[in-house]
XYZ file of N, CA and C in Angstrom:
360
model
N 47.102 -22.973 -52.039
C 47.739 -23.924 -51.143
C 46.107 -23.759 -49.803
N 45.887 -24.337 -48.504
C 45.370 -23.631 -47.722
C 46.125 -23.798 -46.184
N 47.110 -24.753 -46.207
C 47.391 -25.547 -45.018
C 49.120 -26.141 -45.383
N 49.926 -25.030 -43.922
C 51.137 -25.158 -44.644
C 51.393 -26.153 -43.450
N 51.903 -27.330 -43.350
C 52.735 -27.915 -41.361
C 53.666 -28.516 -41.759
N 54.589 -27.739 -40.482
C 56.102 -27.949 -40.304
C 55.559 -29.317 -39.099
N 55.844 -30.250 -39.931
C 55.723 -31.773 -39.091
C 56.918 -32.917 -39.790
N 58.034 -33.527 -39.053
C 59.055 -34.288 -39.437
C 58.634 -35.225 -39.129
N 57.813 -35.829 -37.999
C 57.573 -36.995 -38.354
C 56.818 -37.752 -38.682
N 57.172 -39.054 -39.215
C 56.562 -39.281 -40.769
C 54.791 -39.870 -40.227
N 54.645 -40.602 -38.920
C 53.098 -40.963 -38.835
C 52.551 -39.933 -38.642
N 52.971 -38.942 -38.022
C 52.205 -37.952 -37.733
C 52.005 -36.796 -39.375
N 52.990 -37.020 -39.938
C 52.652 -36.259 -41.298
C 51.349 -37.605 -42.317
N 51.958 -38.050 -42.119
C 50.811 -38.986 -42.457
C 49.559 -39.362 -42.251
N 49.773 -39.335 -41.508
C 47.868 -39.374 -40.623
C 47.213 -37.519 -41.331
N 48.326 -37.235 -41.107
C 47.511 -34.848 -41.899
C 47.205 -35.715 -43.061
N 47.942 -35.905 -44.094
C 47.680 -36.140 -45.385
C 46.704 -37.418 -45.384
N 46.660 -38.486 -44.950
C 45.146 -39.012 -44.946
C 44.139 -38.506 -44.580
N 43.750 -37.466 -43.310
C 42.773 -36.847 -43.009
C 42.626 -36.015 -44.247
N 43.568 -35.104 -44.485
C 43.499 -34.163 -45.681
C 42.982 -34.421 -47.140
N 43.436 -35.921 -47.945
C 42.248 -36.700 -48.433
C 41.268 -36.516 -48.517
N 40.751 -37.330 -46.582
C 38.903 -37.550 -47.135
C 37.886 -36.411 -46.730
N 38.950 -35.415 -46.205
C 37.672 -34.082 -46.510
C 38.394 -33.269 -47.610
N 39.025 -33.508 -48.372
C 39.464 -32.686 -49.544
C 40.214 -31.235 -49.243
N 41.437 -31.448 -48.188
C 41.977 -30.173 -47.760
C 43.662 -30.398 -48.503
N 43.410 -28.888 -48.985
C 44.910 -28.650 -49.544
C 46.063 -28.456 -48.757
N 47.076 -29.328 -48.476
C 47.778 -29.687 -46.792
C 49.618 -29.523 -47.860
N 50.048 -28.688 -47.778
C 51.883 -28.911 -48.117
C 52.213 -29.474 -46.431
N 53.177 -30.184 -46.539
C 53.971 -30.558 -45.280
C 55.178 -30.592 -45.422
N 55.896 -29.383 -44.869
C 57.018 -29.468 -44.902
C 57.883 -29.461 -43.964
N 59.738 -29.304 -43.966
C 60.562 -30.488 -42.625
C 62.142 -29.731 -42.656
N 61.686 -27.960 -42.922
C 62.671 -27.462 -42.357
C 62.173 -25.616 -42.589
N 62.743 -25.073 -41.360
C 62.289 -23.722 -41.621
C 62.109 -22.907 -42.073
N 62.966 -23.494 -43.302
C 63.678 -22.623 -44.403
C 62.547 -22.555 -45.676
N 62.166 -24.233 -45.326
C 60.800 -24.176 -46.528
C 59.867 -23.078 -45.813
N 59.430 -23.027 -44.457
C 58.084 -22.320 -44.254
C 58.804 -20.923 -44.400
N 59.981 -19.732 -44.422
C 60.252 -18.983 -45.018
C 59.425 -18.625 -46.603
N 60.226 -19.542 -47.227
C 59.616 -19.851 -49.038
C 58.341 -19.958 -48.854
N 57.382 -20.465 -48.294
C 56.099 -20.772 -48.030
C 56.017 -19.125 -48.026
N 56.234 -18.387 -47.138
C 55.463 -17.079 -46.238
C 56.070 -16.385 -47.761
N 56.600 -16.636 -48.537
C 57.509 -15.737 -49.340
C 56.694 -15.689 -50.505
N 56.558 -17.078 -51.795
C 55.527 -18.122 -52.211
C 54.066 -18.855 -52.508
N 54.033 -19.072 -51.125
C 52.464 -19.277 -51.300
C 51.528 -18.775 -50.399
N 50.657 -19.026 -50.494
C 49.364 -18.542 -49.937
C 48.270 -19.728 -49.422
N 48.190 -19.252 -47.619
C 47.922 -20.140 -47.170
C 47.557 -19.707 -45.933
N 46.098 -20.348 -44.887
C 45.373 -19.282 -44.592
C 45.913 -20.196 -42.903
N 46.669 -21.796 -42.641
C 46.467 -21.959 -41.791
C 47.584 -22.798 -41.293
N 48.793 -22.413 -40.288
C 50.042 -23.065 -40.356
C 49.891 -24.402 -39.273
N 50.135 -25.603 -39.571
C 50.415 -26.346 -38.184
C 51.748 -26.867 -37.672
N 52.097 -26.818 -36.516
C 53.574 -26.658 -36.076
C 53.575 -28.291 -35.287
N 54.346 -28.942 -35.466
C 54.489 -29.497 -34.188
C 55.879 -29.345 -34.074
N 55.171 -28.974 -32.407
C 56.252 -28.274 -31.649
C 57.783 -29.238 -30.942
N 57.255 -30.582 -31.177
C 58.394 -31.753 -30.539
C 59.212 -32.019 -32.287
N 59.977 -30.882 -32.965
C 60.258 -31.465 -33.981
C 61.741 -31.076 -34.187
N 62.343 -31.832 -33.831
C 63.823 -31.671 -33.490
C 64.780 -31.748 -35.001
N 65.632 -30.265 -33.767
C 66.817 -29.506 -34.889
C 65.796 -28.303 -36.194
N 64.739 -27.695 -35.357
C 64.261 -26.781 -35.956
C 63.806 -25.683 -34.623
N 64.053 -24.674 -34.913
C 63.258 -23.103 -34.461
C 61.736 -23.636 -34.108
N 60.944 -23.872 -33.778
C 59.412 -24.114 -33.926
C 59.453 -22.958 -33.578
N 59.943 -22.153 -32.446
C 59.120 -21.103 -31.831
C 59.824 -19.743 -33.129
N 60.203 -19.616 -33.872
C 60.988 -18.920 -34.725
C 60.090 -19.017 -36.052
N 58.986 -20.308 -36.452
C 58.902 -20.202 -37.286
C 57.483 -19.821 -37.231
N 56.753 -20.370 -35.778
C 55.778 -18.516 -35.189
C 55.940 -17.615 -35.107
N 56.736 -17.203 -34.877
C 57.540 -15.349 -34.599
C 57.010 -15.101 -36.178
N 58.208 -15.578 -37.356
C 58.092 -15.581 -38.634
C 56.727 -15.403 -39.723
N 55.862 -15.883 -39.482
C 54.771 -16.159 -39.714
C 53.737 -15.330 -39.083
N 53.872 -15.133 -38.142
C 53.168 -14.155 -37.173
C 53.366 -12.802 -37.664
N 54.745 -12.341 -37.943
C 55.199 -10.937 -38.664
C 55.293 -10.999 -40.290
N 54.591 -11.976 -41.287
C 54.757 -11.399 -42.236
C 53.139 -12.332 -42.842
N 52.653 -12.631 -42.034
C 51.252 -12.948 -42.650
C 50.658 -13.270 -41.092
N 49.884 -11.947 -40.830
C 49.801 -11.897 -38.949
C 47.749 -12.802 -39.382
N 47.451 -12.535 -40.429
C 46.023 -13.206 -40.629
C 45.862 -14.915 -40.391
N 47.431 -15.288 -40.673
C 47.233 -16.736 -40.489
C 47.106 -17.618 -39.530
N 46.367 -18.786 -39.104
C 46.038 -19.598 -38.347
C 46.909 -20.320 -38.141
N 47.357 -20.207 -36.675
C 48.974 -20.914 -36.433
C 48.560 -21.737 -35.212
N 48.414 -23.564 -35.409
C 47.609 -24.005 -34.453
C 49.285 -25.319 -33.943
N 49.236 -25.599 -33.184
C 50.554 -26.246 -32.717
C 50.046 -27.157 -31.685
N 50.632 -28.355 -32.129
C 50.699 -29.398 -31.333
C 51.717 -30.168 -30.694
N 51.950 -30.491 -29.618
C 53.087 -30.607 -28.720
C 53.019 -31.957 -27.245
N 53.598 -32.291 -27.221
C 53.577 -33.045 -25.408
C 53.729 -33.031 -24.536
N 52.214 -32.874 -23.662
C 51.430 -32.472 -22.823
C 51.989 -31.830 -21.765
N 53.361 -32.863 -21.637
C 53.532 -32.398 -19.918
C 55.195 -31.155 -20.176
N 55.081 -30.430 -21.371
C 56.151 -29.442 -22.144
C 55.743 -28.510 -21.944
N 55.182 -27.924 -20.284
C 54.461 -26.483 -19.704
C 55.330 -25.009 -20.890
N 56.986 -25.553 -20.651
C 57.580 -23.771 -20.925
C 57.901 -23.876 -22.232
N 57.262 -25.163 -23.210
C 57.514 -24.911 -24.925
C 55.963 -24.375 -25.490
N 54.790 -24.753 -24.581
C 53.281 -24.298 -24.809
C 53.576 -22.883 -24.725
N 54.021 -22.878 -23.404
C 54.190 -20.986 -23.006
C 54.504 -20.318 -24.249
N 56.176 -20.941 -24.332
C 56.565 -19.859 -25.608
C 55.779 -20.173 -26.855
N 54.994 -20.886 -26.925
C 54.435 -20.484 -28.390
C 53.158 -19.739 -28.619
N 52.694 -20.063 -27.426
C 51.733 -18.800 -27.321
C 51.981 -17.527 -26.735
N 53.478 -17.535 -26.479
C 53.949 -15.853 -26.300
C 54.133 -15.508 -27.779
N 54.602 -16.479 -28.646
C 55.276 -16.134 -29.407
C 54.076 -15.793 -30.941
N 52.824 -15.996 -30.780
C 51.829 -15.328 -31.472
C 50.733 -16.848 -32.147
N 50.979 -18.411 -31.289
C 50.135 -19.575 -31.861
C 48.603 -18.900 -31.567
N 48.158 -19.637 -32.529
C 46.785 -19.145 -31.811
C 45.923 -20.954 -31.044
N 46.376 -21.538 -30.960
C 46.411 -22.358 -30.212
C 47.562 -23.231 -30.272
N 47.096 -24.357 -28.645
C 48.393 -24.982 -28.913
C 47.796 -26.240 -28.004
N 48.197 -27.286 -29.060
C 47.133 -28.382 -28.278
C 48.246 -29.621 -27.650
N 47.904 -30.278 -26.654
C 48.236 -31.908 -26.654
C 48.262 -32.315 -28.011
N 49.075 -33.450 -28.087
C 49.363 -34.367 -29.124
C 47.907 -35.086 -29.740
N 47.157 -35.878 -28.247
C 46.281 -36.488 -28.089
C 44.974 -35.107 -28.405
N 44.893 -34.003 -28.128
C 44.024 -33.744 -28.781
C 43.864 -33.264 -29.839
N 44.713 -32.979 -30.759
C 45.115 -32.466 -32.061
C 45.125 -33.791 -32.825
N 45.179 -34.910 -32.778
C 44.646 -36.168 -33.480
C 43.022 -35.969 -33.349
N 42.210 -35.574 -32.250
C 41.339 -35.971 -32.361
C 40.191 -34.915 -32.710
N 40.925 -33.391 -32.804
C 40.279 -32.055 -33.749
C 40.814 -32.080 -35.152
N 41.720 -33.026 -35.715
C 42.037 -32.657 -37.286
C 40.960 -32.768 -37.962
N 40.187 -33.492 -38.100
C 39.730 -34.006 -39.349
C 38.570 -31.987 -38.980
N 38.200 -31.863 -38.135
C 37.392 -30.859 -38.010
C 38.354 -29.246 -38.512
N 39.722 -29.156 -38.360
C 40.233 -28.488 -38.195
C 40.737 -28.495 -40.177
N 40.967 -29.329 -40.948
C 41.171 -29.234 -42.025
C 40.038 -29.152 -42.881
N 38.828 -29.493 -42.349
C 37.515 -29.420 -43.099
C 37.160 -27.880 -42.409
N 37.735 -26.912 -41.471
C 37.098 -25.752 -41.240
C 37.919 -24.673 -42.202
N 39.215 -25.756 -42.628
C 40.315 -25.037 -43.510
C 39.283 -25.267 -44.933
N 39.250 -25.912 -45.702
C 38.208 -26.225 -46.764
C 37.177 -24.907 -47.022
N 36.457 -25.259 -45.759
C 35.320 -24.328 -45.763
C 35.977 -22.592 -46.007
N 36.833 -22.496 -45.365
C 37.305 -21.079 -45.426
C 38.327 -20.587 -47.012
N 38.797 -21.193 -47.451
C 38.513 -21.457 -48.891
C 37.919 -21.107 -49.788
N 37.066 -21.589 -49.754
C 35.536 -21.558 -50.337
C 34.826 -19.943 -50.922
C-alpha cells in the first residue's frame, strides 16, 4: 500500500480512485480515524491524503498520530481555501502540504504518479 486517503466525500473518493487507476497507484480510502490508526499499525504507506473538511473526524489528530507513528510518511491535506485556522492547525500538526481543494484536484495526478515512482 503506498497511499491512504482519509476522505468521506464520495466525489473526491471517486476522483482519487479514478486517477489512481489511471497512473497505477495503490490507494486505500478510509473513512474514520480508527481506520487511520489501523493502517498505521498494519499497513505500509508512504503518503496520507486528508480532506480537512471531513465532518465528524478529528483530522488534526490523524495528522499528529501519523507524524508520531510514521514520521517519514508524507501528509498532504486539502481544504476550502477560506479556512485559514484549519490550514494553520494542519501545518502545526505536521502536514507537509496543505492546499485548496482546487489546487489538490490540479495536482492529484502528479501526486499519485510520484507515489508510484517512490514505491519502485
